mmCIF file of C-alpha atoms and ligand atoms in Angstrom:
data_model
loop_
_atom_site.group_PDB
_atom_site.id
_atom_site.type_symbol
_atom_site.label_atom_id
_atom_site.label_comp_id
_atom_site.label_asym_id
_atom_site.label_seq_id
_atom_site.Cartn_x
_atom_site.Cartn_y
_atom_site.Cartn_z
ATOM 1 C CA MET D 1 35.575 -55.988 19.408
ATOM 2 C CA LYS D 2 37.329 -52.488 21.920
ATOM 3 C CA ILE D 3 35.964 -52.447 24.757
ATOM 4 C CA ALA D 4 36.479 -49.799 27.921
ATOM 5 C CA MET D 5 35.965 -50.926 31.426
ATOM 6 C CA ILE D 6 35.843 -48.505 34.588
ATOM 7 C CA HIS D 7 35.926 -50.265 37.729
ATOM 8 C CA GLY D 8 35.301 -47.512 40.693
ATOM 9 C CA GLN D 9 36.984 -48.846 42.911
ATOM 10 C CA ASN D 10 40.682 -50.000 43.413
ATOM 11 C CA HIS D 11 40.744 -53.432 44.127
ATOM 12 C CA LYS D 12 39.776 -56.782 42.969
ATOM 13 C CA GLY D 13 36.608 -57.899 44.570
ATOM 14 C CA THR D 14 33.790 -59.411 43.207
ATOM 15 C CA THR D 15 32.576 -56.625 41.163
ATOM 16 C CA CYS D 16 35.961 -56.333 39.507
ATOM 17 C CA ARG D 17 35.689 -60.116 38.802
ATOM 18 C CA VAL D 18 32.268 -59.915 37.176
ATOM 19 C CA GLY D 19 33.661 -56.978 34.735
ATOM 20 C CA ARG D 20 36.016 -59.221 34.375
ATOM 21 C CA MET D 21 33.882 -62.395 33.034
ATOM 22 C CA LEU D 22 31.847 -60.477 30.312
ATOM 23 C CA ALA D 23 34.698 -58.461 29.124
ATOM 24 C CA LYS D 24 35.726 -62.062 28.654
ATOM 25 C CA LYS D 25 32.891 -63.308 26.961
ATOM 26 C CA LEU D 26 33.143 -60.924 24.639
ATOM 27 C CA ILE D 27 36.625 -61.299 23.183
ATOM 28 C CA GLY D 28 37.663 -58.457 22.510
ATOM 29 C CA GLU D 29 40.967 -55.473 23.440
ATOM 30 C CA VAL D 30 40.389 -54.498 26.522
ATOM 31 C CA LYS D 31 41.484 -51.628 28.461
ATOM 32 C CA GLU D 32 40.548 -51.478 32.115
ATOM 33 C CA PHE D 33 40.973 -47.837 34.470
ATOM 34 C CA PHE D 34 40.892 -48.675 38.121
ATOM 35 C CA LEU D 35 39.217 -45.977 40.462
ATOM 36 C CA PRO D 36 41.402 -43.485 42.089
ATOM 37 C CA LYS D 37 44.406 -44.681 40.764
ATOM 38 C CA ASP D 38 44.013 -43.870 37.403
ATOM 39 C CA PHE D 39 41.583 -41.037 38.006
ATOM 40 C CA GLY D 40 41.134 -39.486 41.586
ATOM 41 C CA GLU D 41 40.234 -35.740 40.795
ATOM 42 C CA TYR D 42 37.342 -34.003 42.294
ATOM 43 C CA CYS D 43 35.434 -31.751 39.798
ATOM 44 C CA VAL D 44 36.679 -28.391 41.063
ATOM 45 C CA GLY D 45 33.561 -27.145 40.506
ATOM 46 C CA CYS D 46 34.825 -23.772 37.719
ATOM 47 C CA THR D 47 32.424 -24.938 34.775
ATOM 48 C CA THR D 48 35.038 -24.424 31.945
ATOM 49 C CA CYS D 49 34.015 -27.241 30.567
ATOM 50 C CA PHE D 50 30.390 -26.740 30.190
ATOM 51 C CA MET D 51 30.713 -21.738 29.405
ATOM 52 C CA LYS D 52 34.426 -22.565 27.275
ATOM 53 C CA ASN D 53 36.383 -26.164 26.437
ATOM 54 C CA GLU D 54 36.588 -29.006 27.851
ATOM 55 C CA THR D 55 40.129 -28.897 27.127
ATOM 56 C CA LYS D 56 40.615 -25.782 29.474
ATOM 57 C CA CYS D 57 39.526 -28.657 32.383
ATOM 58 C CA PRO D 58 42.327 -28.546 34.885
ATOM 59 C CA HIS D 59 42.469 -31.891 34.997
ATOM 60 C CA TYR D 60 42.229 -32.417 31.390
ATOM 61 C CA GLU D 61 44.911 -33.875 30.505
ATOM 62 C CA LYS D 62 44.540 -36.646 33.782
ATOM 63 C CA LEU D 63 41.209 -37.636 32.255
ATOM 64 C CA LYS D 64 42.385 -37.763 28.704
ATOM 65 C CA PRO D 65 43.358 -41.661 28.150
ATOM 66 C CA LEU D 66 39.980 -42.177 29.961
ATOM 67 C CA THR D 67 38.374 -40.031 27.809
ATOM 68 C CA ASP D 68 39.982 -41.509 24.736
ATOM 69 C CA ALA D 69 39.205 -45.134 25.824
ATOM 70 C CA ILE D 70 35.882 -44.547 25.925
ATOM 71 C CA THR D 71 35.602 -43.044 23.211
ATOM 72 C CA GLU D 72 37.109 -45.121 20.864
ATOM 73 C CA ALA D 73 35.330 -48.018 22.639
ATOM 74 C CA ASP D 74 32.414 -50.226 21.463
ATOM 75 C CA VAL D 75 31.342 -51.106 24.162
ATOM 76 C CA ILE D 76 31.735 -49.111 27.692
ATOM 77 C CA ILE D 77 31.802 -51.252 30.594
ATOM 78 C CA LEU D 78 31.242 -49.609 34.753
ATOM 79 C CA THR D 79 31.927 -52.043 37.318
ATOM 80 C CA SER D 80 30.885 -50.801 41.135
ATOM 81 C CA PRO D 81 30.379 -51.952 44.016
ATOM 82 C CA VAL D 82 27.376 -50.225 46.178
ATOM 83 C CA TYR D 83 28.462 -48.835 48.863
ATOM 84 C CA VAL D 84 26.058 -47.065 50.851
ATOM 85 C CA PHE D 85 22.753 -47.604 48.852
ATOM 86 C CA HIS D 86 24.981 -46.240 45.390
ATOM 87 C CA ALA D 87 27.847 -45.879 43.277
ATOM 88 C CA THR D 88 31.087 -45.635 44.729
ATOM 89 C CA GLY D 89 32.604 -41.902 44.985
ATOM 90 C CA SER D 90 35.563 -42.514 42.921
ATOM 91 C CA MET D 91 32.744 -43.825 40.457
ATOM 92 C CA LYS D 92 30.791 -40.004 40.901
ATOM 93 C CA ALA D 93 33.656 -38.178 40.956
ATOM 94 C CA TRP D 94 34.634 -38.615 37.496
ATOM 95 C CA LEU D 95 31.654 -39.111 36.449
ATOM 96 C CA ASP D 96 31.019 -35.808 36.762
ATOM 97 C CA HIS D 97 33.577 -34.778 34.675
ATOM 98 C CA TYR D 98 31.089 -35.851 31.459
ATOM 99 C CA GLY D 99 28.696 -33.072 32.636
ATOM 100 C CA TYR D 100 29.444 -31.113 29.567
ATOM 101 C CA GLN D 101 28.813 -34.098 27.311
ATOM 102 C CA TRP D 102 25.601 -34.084 28.338
ATOM 103 C CA MET D 103 22.901 -33.898 25.704
ATOM 104 C CA VAL D 104 22.282 -31.027 26.849
ATOM 105 C CA HIS D 105 25.693 -29.346 26.347
ATOM 106 C CA ARG D 106 28.022 -30.881 23.652
ATOM 107 C CA PRO D 107 27.441 -34.849 22.886
ATOM 108 C CA ASN D 108 30.260 -36.389 21.458
ATOM 109 C CA PRO D 109 28.758 -37.655 18.568
ATOM 110 C CA ALA D 110 30.718 -41.215 18.951
ATOM 111 C CA MET D 111 28.109 -42.248 21.506
ATOM 112 C CA PHE D 112 25.080 -42.714 19.675
ATOM 113 C CA GLN D 113 26.245 -45.864 18.064
ATOM 114 C CA LYS D 114 27.763 -47.525 22.010
ATOM 115 C CA GLN D 115 26.583 -50.217 24.269
ATOM 116 C CA ALA D 116 27.744 -50.221 27.738
ATOM 117 C CA VAL D 117 27.495 -51.764 30.722
ATOM 118 C CA CYS D 118 26.699 -51.421 34.513
ATOM 119 C CA ILE D 119 27.601 -53.644 37.114
ATOM 120 C CA ALA D 120 27.029 -53.338 40.478
ATOM 121 C CA THR D 121 27.733 -55.754 43.040
ATOM 122 C CA ALA D 122 26.176 -56.131 47.177
ATOM 123 C CA ALA D 123 26.260 -57.529 50.404
ATOM 124 C CA GLY D 124 22.104 -57.488 50.022
ATOM 125 C CA ALA D 125 20.882 -53.961 48.023
ATOM 126 C CA GLY D 126 21.303 -51.032 46.716
ATOM 127 C CA MET D 127 22.481 -52.543 42.832
ATOM 128 C CA LYS D 128 19.692 -50.812 41.325
ATOM 129 C CA SER D 129 20.225 -46.989 42.498
ATOM 130 C CA ALA D 130 24.149 -47.319 42.260
ATOM 131 C CA CYS D 131 23.655 -48.899 38.591
ATOM 132 C CA LYS D 132 21.336 -45.652 38.111
ATOM 133 C CA ASP D 133 23.653 -43.771 39.063
ATOM 134 C CA MET D 134 26.365 -44.308 35.753
ATOM 135 C CA ALA D 135 23.458 -45.775 33.789
ATOM 136 C CA ASP D 136 21.884 -41.631 34.364
ATOM 137 C CA SER D 137 25.302 -40.630 32.526
ATOM 138 C CA LEU D 138 25.332 -43.091 30.246
ATOM 139 C CA PHE D 139 21.401 -42.330 28.639
ATOM 140 C CA PHE D 140 22.483 -38.483 28.645
ATOM 141 C CA TRP D 141 25.385 -39.019 27.005
ATOM 142 C CA GLY D 142 24.043 -40.361 23.818
ATOM 143 C CA ILE D 143 24.531 -44.059 24.026
ATOM 144 C CA PRO D 144 21.707 -45.849 23.126
ATOM 145 C CA LYS D 145 21.844 -49.344 23.863
ATOM 146 C CA ILE D 146 22.386 -49.623 27.788
ATOM 147 C CA TYR D 147 22.669 -52.828 30.656
ATOM 148 C CA THR D 148 22.657 -53.248 33.604
ATOM 149 C CA CYS D 149 23.461 -56.006 35.735
ATOM 150 C CA GLY D 150 23.634 -56.145 39.791
ATOM 151 C CA PHE D 151 24.634 -58.624 41.335
ATOM 152 C CA ALA D 152 23.226 -58.777 45.868
ATOM 153 C CA VAL D 153 26.628 -61.617 46.885
ATOM 154 C CA PHE D 154 26.015 -61.387 50.282
ATOM 155 C CA ALA D 155 29.186 -61.680 50.579
ATOM 156 C CA THR D 156 32.060 -59.492 51.020
ATOM 157 C CA SER D 157 34.937 -60.917 49.820
ATOM 158 C CA TYR D 158 34.391 -62.908 46.000
ATOM 159 C CA ARG D 159 35.629 -66.771 47.941
ATOM 160 C CA GLU D 160 33.101 -66.359 50.435
ATOM 161 C CA VAL D 161 30.352 -66.210 47.525
ATOM 162 C CA SER D 162 28.133 -69.253 46.566
ATOM 163 C CA GLU D 163 28.056 -72.024 44.006
ATOM 164 C CA LYS D 164 25.060 -70.886 42.944
ATOM 165 C CA LYS D 165 25.186 -66.668 43.013
ATOM 166 C CA ARG D 166 28.853 -67.272 41.043
ATOM 167 C CA ARG D 167 26.483 -69.884 38.457
ATOM 168 C CA GLU D 168 24.030 -67.328 38.502
ATOM 169 C CA ILE D 169 26.388 -64.698 37.602
ATOM 170 C CA ASP D 170 27.857 -66.602 35.182
ATOM 171 C CA ARG D 171 25.117 -67.309 33.951
ATOM 172 C CA LYS D 172 23.395 -63.433 33.402
ATOM 173 C CA THR D 173 26.710 -62.190 32.630
ATOM 174 C CA THR D 174 27.211 -64.642 28.810
ATOM 175 C CA ARG D 175 23.118 -64.074 28.714
ATOM 176 C CA ILE D 176 24.535 -59.730 28.275
ATOM 177 C CA ALA D 177 27.463 -60.800 25.728
ATOM 178 C CA ALA D 178 25.560 -62.718 23.985
ATOM 179 C CA LYS D 179 23.640 -59.816 23.305
ATOM 180 C CA ILE D 180 26.249 -57.352 23.012
ATOM 181 C CA LYS D 181 28.123 -59.511 20.325
ATOM 182 C CA SER D 182 24.161 -59.947 18.260
ATOM 183 C CA ASN D 183 23.922 -56.038 18.787
ATOM 184 C CA ALA D 184 27.588 -55.216 17.598
ATOM 185 C CA GLY D 185 27.927 -53.247 14.802
ATOM 186 C CA LYS D 186 23.927 -52.783 14.398
ATOM 187 C CA VAL D 187 23.326 -49.782 17.505
ATOM 188 C CA LYS D 188 21.603 -46.719 16.352
ATOM 189 C CA PRO D 189 19.788 -44.660 19.269
ATOM 190 C CA GLY D 190 16.357 -45.443 20.392
ATOM 191 C CA PHE D 191 12.871 -43.826 21.044
ATOM 192 C CA LYS D 192 14.349 -42.806 23.854
ATOM 193 C CA THR D 193 17.509 -40.731 22.657
ATOM 194 C CA LYS D 194 16.155 -39.339 20.164
ATOM 195 C CA ALA D 195 12.945 -37.809 21.380
ATOM 196 C CA PHE D 196 15.747 -36.447 24.385
ATOM 197 C CA PHE D 197 17.957 -35.258 21.945
ATOM 198 C CA HIS D 198 15.419 -33.586 18.685
ATOM 199 C CA LEU D 199 15.063 -31.413 22.274
ATOM 200 C CA MET D 200 17.661 -30.917 23.252
ATOM 201 C CA ARG D 201 18.255 -29.725 19.499
ATOM 202 C CA ILE D 202 15.129 -27.538 20.398
ATOM 203 C CA MET D 203 16.180 -26.632 23.145
ATOM 204 C CA ASN D 204 19.299 -24.805 21.185
ATOM 205 C CA LYS D 205 18.213 -23.909 18.538
ATOM 206 C CA LYS D 206 15.615 -21.485 20.857
ATOM 207 C CA GLY D 207 19.756 -20.287 23.060
ATOM 208 C CA GLY D 208 20.888 -22.991 24.457
ATOM 209 C CA LEU D 209 21.992 -23.295 27.692
ATOM 210 C CA ASN D 210 25.331 -21.397 26.993
ATOM 211 C CA PRO D 211 26.318 -20.149 23.360
ATOM 212 C CA ALA D 212 29.408 -23.137 23.736
ATOM 213 C CA ASP D 213 27.016 -24.974 23.790
ATOM 214 C CA ARG D 214 24.737 -23.452 20.835
ATOM 215 C CA GLU D 215 28.066 -22.776 18.608
ATOM 216 C CA TYR D 216 28.886 -27.019 19.129
ATOM 217 C CA TYR D 217 24.999 -27.274 18.250
ATOM 218 C CA LYS D 218 25.547 -25.325 15.229
ATOM 219 C CA ARG D 219 29.224 -26.841 13.626
ATOM 220 C CA MET D 220 27.570 -30.547 14.537
ATOM 221 C CA GLY D 221 24.529 -29.411 11.848
ATOM 222 C CA TRP D 222 22.279 -30.189 14.747
ATOM 223 C CA ILE D 223 20.649 -27.065 14.117
HETATM 224 C C1 LIG G 301 31.664 -48.534 52.297
HETATM 225 C C2 LIG G 301 30.916 -49.772 52.626
HETATM 226 C C3 LIG G 301 29.898 -50.224 52.121
HETATM 227 C C4 LIG G 301 28.587 -50.618 51.524
HETATM 228 N N1 LIG G 301 27.157 -50.336 51.867
HETATM 229 C C5 LIG G 301 26.417 -50.978 51.120
HETATM 230 C C6 LIG G 301 24.610 -51.172 50.642
HETATM 231 O O1 LIG G 301 24.698 -50.169 51.150
HETATM 232 N N2 LIG G 301 24.506 -52.179 50.543
HETATM 233 C C7 LIG G 301 24.607 -53.971 50.633
HETATM 234 O O2 LIG G 301 24.546 -54.548 50.466
HETATM 235 N N3 LIG G 301 25.507 -53.867 50.892
HETATM 236 C C8 LIG G 301 27.038 -52.444 50.836
HETATM 237 N N4 LIG G 301 28.790 -52.850 51.414
HETATM 238 C C9 LIG G 301 29.023 -54.504 50.476
HETATM 239 C C10 LIG G 301 30.103 -54.730 49.090
HETATM 240 O O3 LIG G 301 28.591 -53.738 48.763
HETATM 241 C C11 LIG G 301 29.525 -55.305 49.102
HETATM 242 O O4 LIG G 301 29.852 -56.521 49.966
HETATM 243 C C12 LIG G 301 29.962 -55.443 47.481
HETATM 244 O O5 LIG G 301 29.982 -56.945 46.412
HETATM 245 C C13 LIG G 301 31.582 -55.520 47.835
HETATM 246 O O6 LIG G 301 32.348 -55.701 46.511
HETATM 247 P P1 LIG G 301 33.577 -55.983 46.075
HETATM 248 O O7 LIG G 301 34.300 -57.560 46.382
HETATM 249 O O8 LIG G 301 34.232 -55.542 44.642
HETATM 250 O O9 LIG G 301 34.559 -54.713 47.057
HETATM 251 C C14 LIG G 301 28.846 -52.319 51.345
HETATM 252 C C15 LIG G 301 30.808 -51.828 51.343
HETATM 253 C C16 LIG G 301 31.551 -51.175 51.753
HETATM 254 C C17 LIG G 301 33.023 -51.206 51.652
#
């Protein structure tokens, strides 16, 4: 099983540990990236990725190792500590670069078979909105199976995380790993993904948001 793990932070704190714990239980080949260390650019808003091609993005080359890793992976794990109730700015800045591969534009068919996990840890609250920040992109990329996993750890470093909480993290990551393993190789788009993709096909048939998207849908044989 190929795993791409993208951390929305540079440091190896609680959130990173939870991600690594899950990856270890999946027993696969892991490619790991830390943001902003491995990719720290902000979208410049040129919209060239949408209107022309993502290869023309000024950050295309820097982004490529991460793009290749998520494209080749069977499982994508995104982790982020909760910062002011959301995923980190680094995670958001990275995700912004993939607007072009949302289903409304030019989805990568490889995404339709993947599983993904969003992990967020907080001192007390905000895990749901932080996980949603990441899960929204994964859903709109077309990933059919997305697990979210938030922990209120009541700590600002792993050293302070209680034994009880560590056991809870262990239990939950074991449960998610078991689900991922049992679904491996069998993942297909479900109703929600299919319905949304269908709408996008109709929209692109009628002209789409721009000619590049419409051409892509045609080339893929989707319209
Ligand atoms: C800038 C910043 C903002 C934070 N915002 C929140 C927050 O909104 N809610 C919360 O419960 N914890 C918040 N925290 C605490 C962290 O989310 C929490 O300690 C987390 O487990 C840290 O994970 P890490 O060890 O991987 O960095 C914040 C921490 C920082 C540094």
